[in-house]
PDB file of C-alpha atoms in Angstrom:
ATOM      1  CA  UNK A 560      -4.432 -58.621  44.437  1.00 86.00           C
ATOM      2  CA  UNK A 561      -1.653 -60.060  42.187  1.00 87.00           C
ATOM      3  CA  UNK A 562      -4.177 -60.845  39.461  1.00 88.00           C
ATOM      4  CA  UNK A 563      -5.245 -57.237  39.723  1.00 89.00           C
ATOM      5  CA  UNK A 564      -1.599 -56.616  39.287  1.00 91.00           C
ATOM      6  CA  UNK A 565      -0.939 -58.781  36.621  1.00 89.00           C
ATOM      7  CA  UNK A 566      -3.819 -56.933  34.560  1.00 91.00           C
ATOM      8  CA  UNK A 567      -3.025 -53.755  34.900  1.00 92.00           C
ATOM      9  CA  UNK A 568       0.999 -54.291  33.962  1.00 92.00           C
ATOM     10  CA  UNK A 569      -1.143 -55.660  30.588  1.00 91.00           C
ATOM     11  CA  UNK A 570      -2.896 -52.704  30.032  1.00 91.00           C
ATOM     12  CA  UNK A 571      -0.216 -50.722  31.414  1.00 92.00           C
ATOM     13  CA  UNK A 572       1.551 -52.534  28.685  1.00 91.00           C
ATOM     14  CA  UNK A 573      -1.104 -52.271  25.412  1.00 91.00           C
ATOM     15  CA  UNK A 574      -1.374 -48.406  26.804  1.00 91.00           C
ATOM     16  CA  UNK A 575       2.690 -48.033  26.596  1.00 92.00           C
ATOM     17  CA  UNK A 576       2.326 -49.073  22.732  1.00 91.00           C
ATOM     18  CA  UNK A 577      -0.396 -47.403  22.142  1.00 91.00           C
ATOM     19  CA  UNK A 578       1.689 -44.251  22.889  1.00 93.00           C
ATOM     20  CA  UNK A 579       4.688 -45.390  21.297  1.00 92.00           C
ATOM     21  CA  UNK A 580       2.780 -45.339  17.896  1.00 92.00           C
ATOM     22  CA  UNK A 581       1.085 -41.946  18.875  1.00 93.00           C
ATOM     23  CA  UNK A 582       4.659 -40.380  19.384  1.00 93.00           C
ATOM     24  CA  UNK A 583       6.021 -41.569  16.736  1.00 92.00           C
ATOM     25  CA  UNK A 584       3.330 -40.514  14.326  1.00 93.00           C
ATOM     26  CA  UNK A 585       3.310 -36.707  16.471  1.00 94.00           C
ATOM     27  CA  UNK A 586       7.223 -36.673  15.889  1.00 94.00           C
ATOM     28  CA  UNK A 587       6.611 -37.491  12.212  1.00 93.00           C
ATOM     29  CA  UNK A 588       3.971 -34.120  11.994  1.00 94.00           C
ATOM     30  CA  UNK A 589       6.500 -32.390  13.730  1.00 95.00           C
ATOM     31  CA  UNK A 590       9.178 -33.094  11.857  1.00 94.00           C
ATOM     32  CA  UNK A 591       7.592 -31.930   8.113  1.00 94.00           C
ATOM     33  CA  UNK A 592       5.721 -29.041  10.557  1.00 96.00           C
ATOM     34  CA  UNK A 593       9.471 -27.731  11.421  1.00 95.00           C
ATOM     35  CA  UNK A 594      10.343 -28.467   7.703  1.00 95.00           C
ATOM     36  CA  UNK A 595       7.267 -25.664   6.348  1.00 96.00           C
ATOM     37  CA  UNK A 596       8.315 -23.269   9.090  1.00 96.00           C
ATOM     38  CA  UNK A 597      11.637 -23.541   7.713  1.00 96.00           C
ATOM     39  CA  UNK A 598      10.623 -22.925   4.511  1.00 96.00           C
ATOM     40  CA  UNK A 599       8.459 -19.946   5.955  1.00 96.00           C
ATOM     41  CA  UNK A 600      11.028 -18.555   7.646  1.00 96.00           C
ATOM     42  CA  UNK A 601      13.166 -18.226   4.703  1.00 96.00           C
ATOM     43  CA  UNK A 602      10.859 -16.616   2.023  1.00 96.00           C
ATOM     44  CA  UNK A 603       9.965 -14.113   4.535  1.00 96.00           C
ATOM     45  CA  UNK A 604      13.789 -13.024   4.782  1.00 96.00           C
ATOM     46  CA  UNK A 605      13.522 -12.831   1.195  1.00 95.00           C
ATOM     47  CA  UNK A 606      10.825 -10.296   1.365  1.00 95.00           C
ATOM     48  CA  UNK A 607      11.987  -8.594   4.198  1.00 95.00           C
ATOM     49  CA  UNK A 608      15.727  -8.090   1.782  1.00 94.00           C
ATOM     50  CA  UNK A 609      14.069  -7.112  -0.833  1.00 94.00           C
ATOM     51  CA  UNK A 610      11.592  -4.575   1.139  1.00 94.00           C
ATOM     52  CA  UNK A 611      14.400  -3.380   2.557  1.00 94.00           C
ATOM     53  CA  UNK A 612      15.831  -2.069  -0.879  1.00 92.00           C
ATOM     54  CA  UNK A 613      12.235  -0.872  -2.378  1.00 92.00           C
ATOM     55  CA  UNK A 614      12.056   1.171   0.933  1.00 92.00           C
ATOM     56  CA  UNK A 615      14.905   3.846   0.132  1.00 93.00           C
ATOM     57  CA  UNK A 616      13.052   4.556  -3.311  1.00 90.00           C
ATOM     58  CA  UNK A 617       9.715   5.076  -1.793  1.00 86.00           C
ATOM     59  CA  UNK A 618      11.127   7.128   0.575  1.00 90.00           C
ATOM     60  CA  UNK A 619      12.494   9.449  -2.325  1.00 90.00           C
ATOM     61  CA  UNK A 620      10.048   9.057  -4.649  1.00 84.00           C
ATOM     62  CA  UNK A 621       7.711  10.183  -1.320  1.00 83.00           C
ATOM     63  CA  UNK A 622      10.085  13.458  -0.285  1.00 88.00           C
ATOM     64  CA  UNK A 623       9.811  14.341  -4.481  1.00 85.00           C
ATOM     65  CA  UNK A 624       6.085  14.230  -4.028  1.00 80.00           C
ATOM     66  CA  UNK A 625       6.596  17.051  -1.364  1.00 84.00           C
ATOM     67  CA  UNK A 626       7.914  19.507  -3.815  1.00 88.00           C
ATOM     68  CA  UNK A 627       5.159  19.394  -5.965  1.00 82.00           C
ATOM     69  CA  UNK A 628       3.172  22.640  -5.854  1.00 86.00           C
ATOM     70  CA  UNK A 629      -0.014  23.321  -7.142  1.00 86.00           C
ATOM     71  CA  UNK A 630       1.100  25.609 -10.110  1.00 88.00           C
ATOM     72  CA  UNK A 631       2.811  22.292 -11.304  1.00 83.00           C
ATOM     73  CA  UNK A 632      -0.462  20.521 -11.361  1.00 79.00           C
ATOM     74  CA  UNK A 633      -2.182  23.091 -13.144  1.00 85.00           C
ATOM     75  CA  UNK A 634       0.259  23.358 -15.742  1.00 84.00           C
ATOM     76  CA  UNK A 635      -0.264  19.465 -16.107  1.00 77.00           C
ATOM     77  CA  UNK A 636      -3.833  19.985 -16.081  1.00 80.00           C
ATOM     78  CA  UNK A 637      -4.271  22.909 -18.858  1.00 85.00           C
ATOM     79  CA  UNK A 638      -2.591  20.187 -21.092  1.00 82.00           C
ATOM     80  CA  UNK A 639      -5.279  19.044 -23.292  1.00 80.00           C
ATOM     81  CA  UNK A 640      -3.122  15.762 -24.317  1.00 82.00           C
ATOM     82  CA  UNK A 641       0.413  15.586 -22.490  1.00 81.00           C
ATOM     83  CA  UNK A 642       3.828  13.841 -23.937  1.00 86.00           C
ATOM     84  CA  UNK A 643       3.183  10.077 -22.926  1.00 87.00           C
ATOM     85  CA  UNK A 644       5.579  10.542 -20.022  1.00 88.00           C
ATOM     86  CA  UNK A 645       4.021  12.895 -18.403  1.00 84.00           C
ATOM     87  CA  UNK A 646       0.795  10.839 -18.497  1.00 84.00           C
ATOM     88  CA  UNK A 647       2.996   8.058 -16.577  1.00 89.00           C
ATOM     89  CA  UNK A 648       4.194   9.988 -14.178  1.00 85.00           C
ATOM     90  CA  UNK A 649       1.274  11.599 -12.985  1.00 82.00           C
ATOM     91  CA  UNK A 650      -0.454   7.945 -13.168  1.00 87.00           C
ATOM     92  CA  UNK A 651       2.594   7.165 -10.805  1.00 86.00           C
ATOM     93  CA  UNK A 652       2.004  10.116  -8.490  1.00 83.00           C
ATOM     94  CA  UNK A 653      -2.075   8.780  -8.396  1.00 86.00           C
ATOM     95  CA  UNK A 654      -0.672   5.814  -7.513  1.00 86.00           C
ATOM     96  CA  UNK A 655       1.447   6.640  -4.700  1.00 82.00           C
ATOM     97  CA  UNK A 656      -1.086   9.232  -3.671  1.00 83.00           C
ATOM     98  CA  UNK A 657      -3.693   6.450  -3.711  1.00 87.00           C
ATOM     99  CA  UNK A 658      -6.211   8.496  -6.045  1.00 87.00           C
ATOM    100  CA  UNK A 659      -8.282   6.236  -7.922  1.00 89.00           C
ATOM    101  CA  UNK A 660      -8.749   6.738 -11.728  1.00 86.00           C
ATOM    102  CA  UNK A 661     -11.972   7.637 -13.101  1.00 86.00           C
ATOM    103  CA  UNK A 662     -13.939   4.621 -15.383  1.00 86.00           C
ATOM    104  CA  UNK A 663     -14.847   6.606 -18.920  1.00 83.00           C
ATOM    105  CA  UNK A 664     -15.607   5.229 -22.258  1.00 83.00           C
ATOM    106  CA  UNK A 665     -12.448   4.493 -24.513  1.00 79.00           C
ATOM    107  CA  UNK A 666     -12.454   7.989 -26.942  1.00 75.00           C
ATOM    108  CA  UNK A 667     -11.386   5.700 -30.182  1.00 75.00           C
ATOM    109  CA  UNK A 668     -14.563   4.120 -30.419  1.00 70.00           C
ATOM    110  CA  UNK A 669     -14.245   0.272 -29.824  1.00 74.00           C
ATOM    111  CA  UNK A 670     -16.942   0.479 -26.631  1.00 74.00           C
ATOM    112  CA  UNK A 671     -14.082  -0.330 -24.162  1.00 83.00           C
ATOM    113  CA  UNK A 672     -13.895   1.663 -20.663  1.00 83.00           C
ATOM    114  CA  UNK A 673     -10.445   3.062 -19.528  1.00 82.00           C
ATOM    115  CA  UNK A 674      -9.141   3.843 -16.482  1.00 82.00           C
ATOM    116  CA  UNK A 675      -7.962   8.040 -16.508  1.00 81.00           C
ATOM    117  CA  UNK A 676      -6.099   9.056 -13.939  1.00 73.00           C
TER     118      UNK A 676
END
């Protein structure tokens, strides 16, 4: 029975080392794991700031959207080739409106397609 003993305190001893290394190799993945998560942590408080300020100007430029009426599209619309700016803005209010532009061949001729809103 003591030579049974004696054997297992051995292996109970290889076994004990064995986890030693294990744990200190786990606390080593845990340490540079808890190091990203860090890092994580602290680029998504950067988004979430700067979210936080883009948020009050979509709102607005959202509630502006509102007051368009549809005799201020038409008027848009009649234009056969508007100022530049209004061209941006109404690409703007696609944008935010989530209309998609139509694909059509570039009208000066170098075989290109464009995107028209």
């Amino acid at each position: 029975t003591s030579a049974k003993t004696e054997a297992l305190m051995i292996k109970i001893e290889q076994d004990t080392i064995q986890v030693e290394r294990k744990k200190e190799l786990v606390a080593a993945d845990e340490a540079v794991a808890n190091k990203k998560f860090a890092d994580a942590q602290s680029i998504k408080d950067d988004c979430e700031k700067e979210l936080a300020k883009a948020v009050p100007a979509l709102n607005a430029a959202t509630e502006a959207l509102n007051t368009l009426k549809q005799d201020d599209i038409r008027v848009v619309k009649a234009m056969k080739n508007p100022p530049s700016g209004v061209k941006l803005v109404m690409e703007a209010v696609c944008v935010m409106l989530e209309v998609r532009p139509e694909r059509k061949p570039d009208p000066s001729g170098h075989g290109k397609m464009i995107e028209e809103y």
